[in-house]
Structure formats: structure tokens, C-alpha cells
């Protein structure tokens, strides 16, 4: 009887070990772009204008939205961005010159200049840093 119970315990432990190791997910790495674009453009904006931002043909109405869009760009892609300032008094919109940049590879960095129109056009330097982040879920189901 003791041998039977010992064998049963060994099988139960082995089963739990197999279950635990089979549930482990492999680490998945995602590229993450970190940028200072929102802070440098906000600092250069003039009062009396409403600003929009065009990234790869898509118009964004907030700096947070354009920063999020840049954060999600794949590494190695070529992109274009420009800023449009529309006077609040109904005057003609002013468009800054388009800036072209390539999203850096993981661990890389790049800088480029974006023109921010307004009372005068102010060039600002934008920095992009790309990192790899683990997307390991800890064995939990992913949405």
C-alpha cells in the first residue's frame, strides 16, 4: 500500500510539473519608440493659433495623439511629419516644412528638425529613441 501511495504521489508531482512548464509563454519583444516631440513642439507654439499635426498623411489634433502614433511606428520605416498652424481669428493656415525621418532600429536613436509655424516659424529638434520591451504575459491570456 505504501508503494502504491508513493507511486501515486510521484505521478501527481510529475503531472503538476508538466502542466507548469507547458503553460509558460516565451518572451515576446516589442519595439517601443520614445520621443520628446510633444514637449518640444508645445514649447514652440504661439498663442492665437490652433495646431494640427500630419504624420504620414494622417492628421492629428493633439500632441499626445501624434506622440502615441510615433511610439507605434515600426523600426526602419521612413516617415514624414509637418505642423499646421491655423490662426484663431480666421486667417490663412500656415504649414511648416515637412520633415522626413527613419524610425531607428532597437537600441538606436535619431534626431530631426520640425518647423513649428506661428507668428514666426520655429525649428525644433525632435529625438527618437527605440528600445525593445518584453511583452511576457506571465502565462495569462492575452487580449
Coordinates of C-alpha atoms in Angstrom, one line a residue:
X1 CA 0.0 0.0 0.0
X2 CA 2.9 2.4 0.8
X3 CA 4.4 1.7 -2.6
X4 CA 1.1 2.5 -4.3
X5 CA 0.7 5.8 -2.4
X6 CA 4.3 6.8 -3.2
X7 CA 3.8 6.0 -6.9
X8 CA 0.6 8.0 -6.9
X9 CA 2.3 11.0 -5.3
X10 CA 5.2 10.8 -7.8
X11 CA 2.8 10.7 -10.7
X12 CA 0.8 13.7 -9.3
X13 CA 4.0 15.7 -8.8
X14 CA 5.2 14.8 -12.3
X15 CA 1.8 15.9 -13.7
X16 CA 1.9 19.2 -12.0
X17 CA 5.5 19.8 -13.2
X18 CA 4.5 19.1 -16.8
X19 CA 1.5 21.4 -16.5
X20 CA 3.5 24.2 -15.1
X21 CA 6.2 24.1 -17.8
X22 CA 3.7 23.8 -20.6
X23 CA 1.9 26.9 -19.5
X24 CA 4.9 29.2 -19.7
X25 CA 4.9 31.7 -22.6
X26 CA 8.0 32.6 -24.5
X27 CA 9.1 36.2 -24.0
X28 CA 7.8 38.3 -26.9
X29 CA 9.7 41.5 -27.6
X30 CA 8.0 44.7 -28.9
X31 CA 9.7 47.7 -30.3
X32 CA 8.9 50.9 -28.4
X33 CA 9.8 54.4 -29.7
X34 CA 10.3 57.1 -27.1
X35 CA 10.2 60.7 -28.2
X36 CA 10.2 64.2 -26.9
X37 CA 8.0 65.5 -29.8
X38 CA 5.1 66.7 -27.6
X39 CA 7.2 68.8 -25.2
X40 CA 9.4 70.5 -27.8
X41 CA 6.6 71.3 -30.2
X42 CA 4.3 72.6 -27.3
X43 CA 7.1 74.9 -26.2
X44 CA 7.4 76.4 -29.7
X45 CA 3.7 77.0 -30.3
X46 CA 2.3 80.6 -30.3
X47 CA -1.0 81.6 -28.6
X48 CA -3.7 82.6 -31.0
X49 CA -3.3 79.5 -33.2
X50 CA -4.9 76.1 -33.4
X51 CA -2.4 73.4 -34.3
X52 CA -2.7 70.1 -36.1
X53 CA 0.0 67.6 -36.9
X54 CA 0.2 65.5 -40.0
X55 CA 2.2 62.2 -39.8
X56 CA 2.4 60.0 -42.9
X57 CA -0.8 61.7 -44.3
X58 CA -2.8 61.2 -41.1
X59 CA -4.0 64.4 -39.3
X60 CA -3.8 64.5 -35.5
X61 CA -5.4 67.3 -33.4
X62 CA -3.4 66.7 -30.2
X63 CA 0.3 66.3 -29.5
X64 CA -0.5 63.3 -27.3
X65 CA -2.1 61.5 -30.3
X66 CA 0.8 62.2 -32.6
X67 CA 3.3 61.1 -30.0
X68 CA 1.4 57.8 -29.5
X69 CA 1.3 57.3 -33.3
X70 CA 5.1 57.8 -33.4
X71 CA 5.6 55.5 -30.5
X72 CA 3.9 52.7 -32.5
X73 CA 5.9 53.1 -35.7
X74 CA 7.9 50.0 -36.8
X75 CA 11.7 50.3 -36.7
X76 CA 13.3 51.1 -40.0
X77 CA 10.3 52.8 -41.6
X78 CA 10.6 56.2 -43.4
X79 CA 8.1 58.7 -42.2
X80 CA 7.0 62.3 -42.8
X81 CA 5.6 64.9 -40.4
X82 CA 4.6 68.5 -40.6
X83 CA 2.8 71.0 -38.4
X84 CA -0.1 73.3 -39.5
X85 CA -1.0 76.5 -37.5
X86 CA -4.4 78.0 -38.1
X87 CA -5.0 81.5 -36.8
X88 CA -7.9 81.6 -34.3
X89 CA -9.1 84.9 -36.0
X90 CA -9.9 83.0 -39.2
X91 CA -6.7 83.9 -41.2
X92 CA -4.9 81.6 -43.6
X93 CA -3.3 78.4 -42.2
X94 CA 0.5 78.2 -42.1
X95 CA 2.2 75.0 -42.8
X96 CA 5.7 74.1 -41.6
X97 CA 8.1 72.4 -43.9
X98 CA 7.8 68.6 -43.9
X99 CA 10.4 66.7 -42.0
X100 CA 11.4 63.2 -43.1
X101 CA 12.8 60.7 -40.6
X102 CA 13.5 57.0 -40.3
X103 CA 12.4 55.2 -37.2
X104 CA 15.6 53.9 -35.6
X105 CA 16.3 50.2 -35.0
X106 CA 16.1 48.9 -31.4
X107 CA 18.8 50.5 -29.3
X108 CA 19.2 53.3 -31.9
X109 CA 18.4 57.0 -31.8
X110 CA 17.8 59.7 -34.4
X111 CA 17.1 63.4 -34.4
X112 CA 15.4 65.6 -36.9
X113 CA 14.0 69.1 -37.1
X114 CA 10.3 70.0 -37.3
X115 CA 9.2 73.5 -38.3
X116 CA 6.5 74.9 -36.0
X117 CA 4.7 77.8 -37.7
X118 CA 3.0 80.7 -35.9
X119 CA 3.9 84.3 -35.6
X120 CA 7.3 83.1 -36.8
X121 CA 8.4 79.6 -37.8
X122 CA 10.5 78.0 -35.1
X123 CA 12.6 74.9 -35.9
X124 CA 12.6 72.4 -33.0
X125 CA 14.8 69.3 -32.6
X126 CA 13.0 66.0 -32.1
X127 CA 14.7 63.0 -30.7
X128 CA 13.5 59.4 -31.1
X129 CA 15.0 56.5 -29.0
X130 CA 14.0 53.0 -29.8
X131 CA 14.0 50.1 -27.2
X132 CA 12.9 46.5 -27.0
X133 CA 10.4 45.8 -24.3
X134 CA 9.4 42.3 -23.1
X135 CA 5.7 41.6 -23.7
X136 CA 5.7 38.4 -21.4
X137 CA 2.3 37.9 -20.1
X138 CA 3.3 35.6 -17.2
X139 CA 1.2 32.8 -18.6
X140 CA -2.0 34.9 -18.5
X141 CA -4.3 35.0 -21.5
X142 CA -3.7 37.9 -23.8
X143 CA -6.4 40.2 -25.0

